[in-house]
Tab-separated table of C-alpha atoms and ligand atoms in Angstrom:
chain	number	residue	atom	x	y	z
A	233	MET	CA	45.525	25.227	167.139
A	234	LYS	CA	47.643	28.013	168.632
A	235	LYS	CA	48.201	30.852	166.182
A	236	ASP	CA	51.790	31.674	165.185
A	237	ILE	CA	52.972	35.095	166.300
A	238	LEU	CA	54.970	37.208	163.856
A	239	THR	CA	57.067	40.118	165.105
A	240	LEU	CA	58.674	42.640	162.783
A	241	GLY	CA	61.929	43.970	164.236
A	242	ILE	CA	63.574	47.223	163.168
A	243	GLU	CA	67.181	47.997	164.121
A	244	SER	CA	68.982	51.290	163.467
A	245	SER	CA	70.914	52.020	166.668
A	246	CYS	CA	74.340	52.462	165.044
A	247	ASP	CA	75.522	51.766	161.486
A	248	GLU	CA	73.263	48.894	160.394
A	249	THR	CA	69.761	49.427	159.003
A	250	SER	CA	67.954	46.142	159.458
A	251	VAL	CA	64.416	44.749	159.263
A	252	SER	CA	63.469	41.181	160.151
A	253	ILE	CA	60.338	39.106	160.593
A	254	VAL	CA	60.538	36.319	163.177
A	255	LYS	CA	57.986	33.575	163.930
A	256	ASN	CA	57.254	32.752	167.577
A	257	GLY	CA	60.487	34.404	168.702
A	258	ARG	CA	62.659	31.614	167.293
A	259	GLU	CA	62.315	31.219	163.535
A	260	VAL	CA	63.829	33.855	161.222
A	261	LEU	CA	61.666	34.405	158.111
A	262	CYS	CA	63.940	37.180	156.834
A	263	ASN	CA	66.771	39.279	158.244
A	264	ILE	CA	67.761	42.075	155.855
A	265	ILE	CA	70.861	43.997	156.967
A	266	ASP	CA	72.083	47.076	155.132
A	267	THR	CA	75.478	47.927	156.601
A	268	GLN	CA	77.115	51.351	156.423
A	269	ILE	CA	80.600	50.056	157.280
A	270	PRO	CA	82.114	51.022	153.879
A	271	ILE	CA	80.738	54.563	154.326
A	272	HIS	CA	82.253	55.074	157.802
A	273	GLU	CA	85.504	53.215	157.068
A	274	LYS	CA	87.139	56.298	155.568
A	275	TYR	CA	86.496	58.320	158.765
A	276	GLY	CA	87.960	55.615	161.023
A	277	GLY	CA	84.697	55.241	162.975
A	278	VAL	CA	80.958	55.873	162.879
A	279	VAL	CA	80.005	59.512	162.184
A	280	PRO	CA	76.591	59.900	163.881
A	281	GLU	CA	75.124	62.468	161.483
A	282	ILE	CA	76.144	60.456	158.424
A	283	ALA	CA	74.704	57.318	160.049
A	284	SER	CA	71.293	59.016	160.551
A	285	ARG	CA	71.151	60.236	156.951
A	286	ASN	CA	71.991	56.814	155.574
A	287	HIS	CA	69.349	55.133	157.765
A	288	ILE	CA	66.775	57.502	156.260
A	289	GLU	CA	67.940	56.625	152.776
A	290	ALA	CA	67.888	52.854	153.457
A	291	ILE	CA	64.907	52.151	155.709
A	292	SER	CA	62.064	51.965	153.116
A	293	ARG	CA	64.154	49.834	150.774
A	294	VAL	CA	65.130	47.445	153.582
A	295	MET	CA	61.505	47.171	154.782
A	296	LYS	CA	60.255	46.398	151.248
A	297	LYS	CA	62.901	43.709	150.781
A	298	ALA	CA	62.057	42.131	154.165
A	299	LEU	CA	58.340	41.883	153.404
A	300	GLU	CA	59.064	40.381	149.983
A	301	GLU	CA	61.536	37.834	151.303
A	302	ALA	CA	59.391	36.667	154.236
A	303	LYS	CA	56.338	36.381	151.948
A	304	VAL	CA	53.959	37.536	154.684
A	305	LYS	CA	51.082	39.966	154.456
A	306	ILE	CA	51.315	43.108	156.602
A	307	SER	CA	47.993	42.096	158.185
A	308	ASP	CA	49.629	38.872	159.477
A	309	ILE	CA	52.167	40.800	161.586
A	310	ASP	CA	51.266	40.862	165.290
A	311	ALA	CA	53.710	43.497	166.560
A	312	ILE	CA	56.185	46.075	165.285
A	313	THR	CA	59.213	45.880	167.560
A	314	PRO	CA	61.850	48.585	167.008
A	315	THR	CA	65.030	49.225	168.992
A	316	TYR	CA	64.502	52.409	171.050
A	317	GLY	CA	67.872	52.460	172.868
A	318	PRO	CA	70.702	52.412	173.720
A	319	GLY	CA	72.508	53.822	170.683
A	320	LEU	CA	73.070	56.976	168.661
A	321	VAL	CA	70.017	59.154	169.151
A	322	GLY	CA	69.665	60.336	165.543
A	323	ALA	CA	70.141	56.812	164.218
A	324	LEU	CA	67.647	55.350	166.714
A	325	LEU	CA	65.051	57.982	165.812
A	326	VAL	CA	64.985	56.905	162.160
A	327	GLY	CA	64.054	53.270	162.861
A	328	LEU	CA	61.758	54.179	165.742
A	329	SER	CA	59.865	56.877	163.801
A	330	TYR	CA	59.474	54.541	160.847
A	331	ALA	CA	58.185	51.813	163.182
A	332	LYS	CA	55.676	54.170	164.802
A	333	ALA	CA	54.325	55.343	161.441
A	334	PHE	CA	54.117	51.748	160.175
A	335	ALA	CA	52.337	50.571	163.335
A	336	PHE	CA	49.888	53.494	163.266
A	337	ALA	CA	49.081	53.200	159.549
A	338	ASN	CA	48.518	49.440	159.720
A	339	HIS	CA	46.834	49.266	163.175
A	340	ILE	CA	49.535	46.968	164.596
A	341	PRO	CA	50.730	47.159	168.229
A	342	LEU	CA	54.075	48.863	168.871
A	343	VAL	CA	56.458	47.133	171.305
A	344	GLY	CA	59.840	48.789	171.964
A	345	VAL	CA	62.970	46.701	172.458
A	346	ASN	CA	66.154	47.418	174.392
A	347	HIS	CA	69.081	46.768	172.032
A	348	ILE	CA	70.976	44.802	174.710
A	349	GLN	CA	67.948	42.557	175.289
A	350	GLY	CA	68.091	41.973	171.516
A	351	HIS	CA	71.730	40.867	171.618
A	352	ILE	CA	70.845	38.370	174.362
A	353	ALA	CA	67.937	37.037	172.249
A	354	ALA	CA	70.328	36.234	169.354
A	355	ASN	CA	70.982	33.073	171.377
A	356	TYR	CA	67.306	31.986	171.144
A	357	LEU	CA	67.536	32.101	167.349
A	358	THR	CA	70.624	29.886	167.242
A	359	TYR	CA	69.639	27.467	170.027
A	360	LYS	CA	65.961	26.519	169.865
A	361	GLU	CA	66.150	24.626	173.178
A	362	LEU	CA	67.741	27.445	175.203
A	363	GLU	CA	65.613	28.926	177.991
A	364	PRO	CA	66.450	31.253	180.900
A	365	PRO	CA	67.891	31.320	183.516
A	366	PHE	CA	71.477	31.738	182.333
A	367	LEU	CA	74.359	34.218	182.422
A	368	CYS	CA	75.004	36.355	179.363
A	369	ILE	CA	78.394	37.887	178.612
A	370	MET	CA	77.471	40.943	176.593
A	371	MET	CA	80.430	42.251	174.554
A	372	SER	CA	79.818	44.933	171.960
A	373	GLY	CA	81.131	48.236	170.697
A	374	GLY	CA	79.096	50.161	173.264
A	375	ASN	CA	78.639	47.729	176.168
A	376	THR	CA	80.425	45.134	178.240
A	377	GLN	CA	78.292	43.494	180.895
A	378	ILE	CA	77.780	40.246	182.760
A	379	ILE	CA	74.017	39.832	182.911
A	380	GLN	CA	71.964	37.383	184.907
A	381	VAL	CA	69.049	36.550	182.608
A	382	LYS	CA	66.319	35.586	185.081
A	383	SER	CA	63.522	35.195	182.544
A	384	TYR	CA	62.886	36.316	178.961
A	385	ILE	CA	62.143	39.829	180.226
A	386	GLU	CA	63.940	40.077	183.603
A	387	PHE	CA	67.621	40.913	183.840
A	388	GLU	CA	70.161	41.839	186.499
A	389	VAL	CA	73.472	43.418	185.538
A	390	LEU	CA	76.104	41.783	187.790
A	391	GLY	CA	79.125	43.610	186.380
A	392	LYS	CA	79.930	46.161	183.718
A	393	THR	CA	82.800	48.165	182.295
A	394	ARG	CA	83.770	51.263	184.235
A	395	ASP	CA	85.384	52.880	181.194
A	396	ASP	CA	85.767	51.597	177.618
A	397	ALA	CA	83.527	48.904	176.212
A	398	ILE	CA	85.518	45.895	175.048
A	399	GLY	CA	84.724	46.538	171.350
A	400	GLU	CA	85.684	50.181	171.753
A	401	ALA	CA	89.110	49.073	173.062
A	402	PHE	CA	89.559	46.747	170.048
A	403	ASP	CA	88.541	49.550	167.661
A	404	LYS	CA	90.867	52.127	169.247
A	405	VAL	CA	93.870	49.783	169.250
A	406	ALA	CA	93.181	48.963	165.588
A	407	ARG	CA	92.963	52.631	164.689
A	408	VAL	CA	96.249	53.513	166.425
A	409	ILE	CA	98.195	50.748	164.699
A	410	GLY	CA	96.641	51.651	161.347
A	411	LEU	CA	94.278	48.729	160.769
A	412	GLY	CA	91.162	50.849	160.164
A	413	TYR	CA	87.497	50.475	161.109
A	414	PRO	CA	85.875	48.306	162.353
A	415	GLY	CA	88.956	47.229	164.230
A	416	GLY	CA	87.808	44.123	166.087
A	417	PRO	CA	87.833	41.695	163.153
A	418	LYS	CA	91.152	43.149	161.918
A	419	VAL	CA	92.867	42.772	165.320
A	420	ASP	CA	91.468	39.223	165.509
A	421	LYS	CA	92.938	38.341	162.096
A	422	LEU	CA	96.355	39.926	162.642
A	423	ALA	CA	96.666	38.376	166.124
A	424	GLN	CA	96.533	34.933	164.509
A	425	GLU	CA	99.916	35.684	162.889
A	426	GLY	CA	101.563	36.808	166.151
A	427	GLN	CA	102.706	35.588	169.576
A	428	ALA	CA	101.271	36.918	172.835
A	429	ASN	CA	104.781	37.736	174.081
A	430	ILE	CA	104.427	41.418	175.055
A	431	GLU	CA	103.726	42.170	178.697
A	432	LEU	CA	100.671	44.363	179.304
A	433	PRO	CA	99.100	45.501	182.594
A	434	LYS	CA	95.889	44.049	183.956
A	435	THR	CA	93.540	46.310	185.912
A	436	HIS	CA	92.465	45.102	189.343
A	437	PHE	CA	89.932	46.786	191.599
A	438	GLU	CA	90.520	46.927	195.342
A	439	GLU	CA	87.000	45.823	196.141
A	440	GLU	CA	85.215	42.583	195.275
A	441	THR	CA	83.410	43.348	192.027
A	442	LEU	CA	82.419	41.869	188.688
A	443	ASP	CA	83.111	45.186	186.930
A	444	PHE	CA	85.704	45.565	184.171
A	445	SER	CA	88.199	48.165	183.045
A	446	PHE	CA	89.741	48.061	179.580
A	447	SER	CA	91.078	51.570	179.122
A	448	GLY	CA	94.394	50.908	180.960
A	449	ILE	CA	95.189	47.957	178.686
A	450	LYS	CA	94.251	49.982	175.626
A	451	THR	CA	96.420	52.941	176.718
A	452	ALA	CA	99.373	50.630	177.419
A	453	VAL	CA	99.123	49.266	173.859
A	454	ILE	CA	98.910	52.786	172.406
A	455	ASN	CA	101.918	53.972	174.459
A	456	LEU	CA	104.032	50.960	173.462
A	457	ASN	CA	103.173	51.591	169.822
A	458	HIS	CA	104.377	55.200	170.130
A	459	LYS	CA	107.539	54.345	172.113
A	460	ILE	CA	108.679	51.429	169.928
A	461	PRO	CA	108.014	52.436	166.306
A	462	ASN	CA	109.005	49.043	164.851
A	463	ILE	CA	107.056	46.960	167.365
A	464	ASN	CA	105.574	43.823	165.817
A	465	HIS	CA	101.878	44.619	165.351
A	466	ALA	CA	100.820	40.993	165.113
A	467	ASP	CA	102.455	40.273	168.508
A	468	LEU	CA	100.910	43.432	169.935
A	469	CYS	CA	97.422	42.363	168.780
A	470	ALA	CA	97.892	38.829	170.114
A	471	SER	CA	99.103	40.181	173.494
A	472	PHE	CA	96.254	42.704	173.708
A	473	GLN	CA	93.654	40.078	172.860
A	474	LYS	CA	95.089	37.639	175.412
A	475	ILE	CA	95.074	40.123	178.320
A	476	VAL	CA	91.587	41.400	177.453
A	477	THR	CA	90.289	37.827	177.334
A	478	GLU	CA	91.953	36.949	180.648
A	479	THR	CA	90.307	40.000	182.241
A	480	LEU	CA	86.970	38.846	180.862
A	481	MET	CA	87.306	35.198	181.876
A	482	GLU	CA	88.337	36.017	185.465
A	483	ASN	CA	85.037	37.801	186.018
A	484	VAL	CA	83.028	35.149	184.186
A	485	GLU	CA	84.464	32.522	186.578
A	486	LYS	CA	83.604	34.740	189.553
A	487	ALA	CA	80.047	35.262	188.253
A	488	VAL	CA	79.548	31.500	187.913
A	489	GLN	CA	80.796	30.989	191.470
A	490	LYS	CA	78.631	33.812	192.826
A	491	THR	CA	75.382	32.722	191.163
A	492	GLY	CA	75.924	28.970	190.822
A	493	ILE	CA	74.665	29.330	187.233
A	494	GLN	CA	76.791	27.290	184.828
A	495	THR	CA	74.897	28.064	181.622
A	496	ILE	CA	76.683	30.870	179.802
A	497	THR	CA	75.669	32.660	176.611
A	498	LEU	CA	77.697	35.151	174.595
A	499	ALA	CA	76.306	38.245	172.879
A	500	GLY	CA	77.435	41.279	170.876
A	501	GLY	CA	79.921	41.849	168.069
A	502	VAL	CA	83.042	40.979	170.086
A	503	SER	CA	81.674	37.477	170.654
A	504	CYS	CA	82.725	36.847	167.005
A	505	ASN	CA	86.342	36.969	168.219
A	506	SER	CA	88.050	33.665	167.472
A	507	TYR	CA	90.384	33.754	170.515
A	508	ILE	CA	87.547	34.587	172.922
A	509	ARG	CA	85.441	31.749	171.438
A	510	LYS	CA	88.358	29.335	171.892
A	511	GLU	CA	88.752	30.349	175.537
A	512	PHE	CA	85.029	29.838	176.157
A	513	LEU	CA	85.316	26.326	174.681
A	514	GLU	CA	88.064	25.685	177.272
A	515	PHE	CA	85.733	27.077	179.936
A	516	GLU	CA	83.121	24.532	178.864
A	517	LYS	CA	85.565	21.735	179.689
A	518	LYS	CA	85.339	22.835	183.345
A	519	GLY	CA	81.719	21.625	183.481
A	520	ASN	CA	79.966	24.735	182.176
A	521	LYS	CA	77.623	24.890	179.183
A	522	VAL	CA	78.456	27.677	176.730
A	523	TYR	CA	76.167	28.959	173.952
A	524	MET	CA	77.637	31.140	171.198
A	525	PRO	CA	75.259	32.684	168.655
A	526	ASP	CA	75.826	32.308	164.912
A	527	LEU	CA	78.414	34.882	163.817
A	528	LYS	CA	75.907	36.812	161.662
A	529	LEU	CA	73.580	37.152	164.674
A	530	CYS	CA	76.313	38.474	167.020
A	531	THR	CA	76.646	41.845	165.290
A	532	ASP	CA	73.702	44.254	164.958
A	533	ASN	CA	70.675	42.809	163.162
A	534	ALA	CA	66.889	43.066	163.431
A	535	ALA	CA	66.213	39.327	163.878
A	536	MET	CA	67.537	39.464	167.449
A	537	ILE	CA	65.348	42.551	168.029
A	538	ALA	CA	62.254	40.777	166.642
A	539	SER	CA	62.980	37.776	168.901
A	540	ALA	CA	63.272	39.960	172.020
A	541	GLY	CA	60.188	41.851	170.794
A	542	TYR	CA	58.236	38.592	170.703
A	543	TYR	CA	58.968	37.919	174.385
A	544	ASN	CA	58.034	41.499	175.293
A	545	TYR	CA	54.815	41.151	173.274
A	546	ILE	CA	53.667	37.854	174.821
A	547	SER	CA	54.398	39.239	178.291
A	548	GLY	CA	51.863	42.010	177.539
A	549	LYS	CA	54.220	44.948	176.889
A	550	ARG	CA	52.724	47.597	174.593
A	551	ASP	CA	54.061	51.065	173.817
A	552	SER	CA	52.205	54.163	172.723
A	553	LEU	CA	53.151	56.356	169.791
A	554	ASP	CA	54.979	58.763	172.083
A	555	LEU	CA	57.723	56.183	172.731
A	556	ASN	CA	60.990	58.097	172.442
A	557	ALA	CA	64.550	57.082	171.607
A	558	ILE	CA	66.698	56.742	174.750
A	559	PRO	CA	70.409	56.832	173.827
A	560	ASN	CA	71.600	55.593	177.251
A	561	LEU	CA	68.760	53.153	177.950
A	562	LYS	CA	69.669	50.645	180.674
A	563	LEU	CA	68.615	47.022	180.806
B	852	KG4	O1	77.325	44.314	168.589
B	852	KG4	P1	77.932	45.206	167.576
B	852	KG4	O2	77.706	44.903	166.112
B	852	KG4	O3	77.482	46.688	167.755
B	852	KG4	C1	77.146	47.249	168.975
B	852	KG4	O4	75.980	47.074	169.394
B	852	KG4	O5	78.079	47.876	169.545
B	852	KG4	O6	79.484	45.211	167.917
B	852	KG4	C2	80.412	45.917	167.171
B	852	KG4	C3	81.772	45.700	167.820
B	852	KG4	C4	82.846	46.568	167.184
B	852	KG4	O7	83.582	47.187	168.220
B	852	KG4	C5	83.695	45.541	166.425
B	852	KG4	O8	85.044	45.936	166.286
B	852	KG4	C6	83.551	44.330	167.321
B	852	KG4	O9	82.182	44.339	167.678
B	852	KG4	N1	83.900	43.061	166.647
B	852	KG4	C7	84.938	42.288	167.025
B	852	KG4	C8	84.990	41.204	166.123
B	852	KG4	N2	83.956	41.343	165.238
B	852	KG4	C9	83.291	42.493	165.581
B	852	KG4	N3	85.829	42.432	168.023
B	852	KG4	C10	86.783	41.498	168.152
B	852	KG4	N4	86.905	40.444	167.318
B	852	KG4	C11	86.035	40.248	166.297
B	852	KG4	N5	86.166	39.210	165.489
């Protein structure tokens, strides 16, 4: 009988310290997430140095809890699979250094994981039948990309943001209108009470491209908020969300036409957005198949990293103990 493969994922690229053990890339045995959101909330965003310190404080506790909850012996783990980029360098180094020490001390192979590959893999945990090829719309606080997922370990970026990431735009708009951090969920909630009746500009590129730009929309919202002090914030959020989603969907349609691939997956924190999810359900009615990961797997967590780590491991990828954190790692 084929032996089960257990991967232990470690995620610390931003403000979540997380450890997870996943069986055969698809079954989550534990997914412990220690979030620092309440710590960074008072600063209106993630403070990198504070994030690193809190990862150091949390990592051993989170690891212990994960091993207890999964009820597996360390000797049963086949690979230690930490995120090594992209992300905040100090934050990444905590999880990666811990992973290297753990792998070395317990004689377990080390297999690094690209954080974006992890977000894509969140779909494999929610949908057991899903296999590449498909398109992935990656929407997070640091990235916005349309990715052609050719296999479990081969990717081509078809389009990306040329300025702000989509989540960054949500967070900045939220901050300016006084909603606090993290802004995305707060904009989403307030938008449900408003009407998308405020005109905002859409950015168009001269050339044929699948790239995005969100900074013009964000700046327009910020300027309107300054110029009209009593502007209805719920309407502003609803209008912002609508124009951002339209910008997104136009390129998704183009990507489907260009590649002929009609299987679409979502990934990253912004894929929790209720309006974006609704629009993708509409998109499905046009003959496309859309996969949306469980909400708790969309934002940063180590289960998605352990799943991606499994596919790296079975494809033969191994890293040595000099693996370094790469803050701007590309897919
Ligand atoms: O994927 P993630 O947890 O971290 C990164 O890897 O960046 O994404 C965090 C981003 C933040 O910008 C947050 O505001 C946004 O996801 N977000 C949302 C929603 N939930 C989280 N944005 C819009 N609507 C939401 N419901």
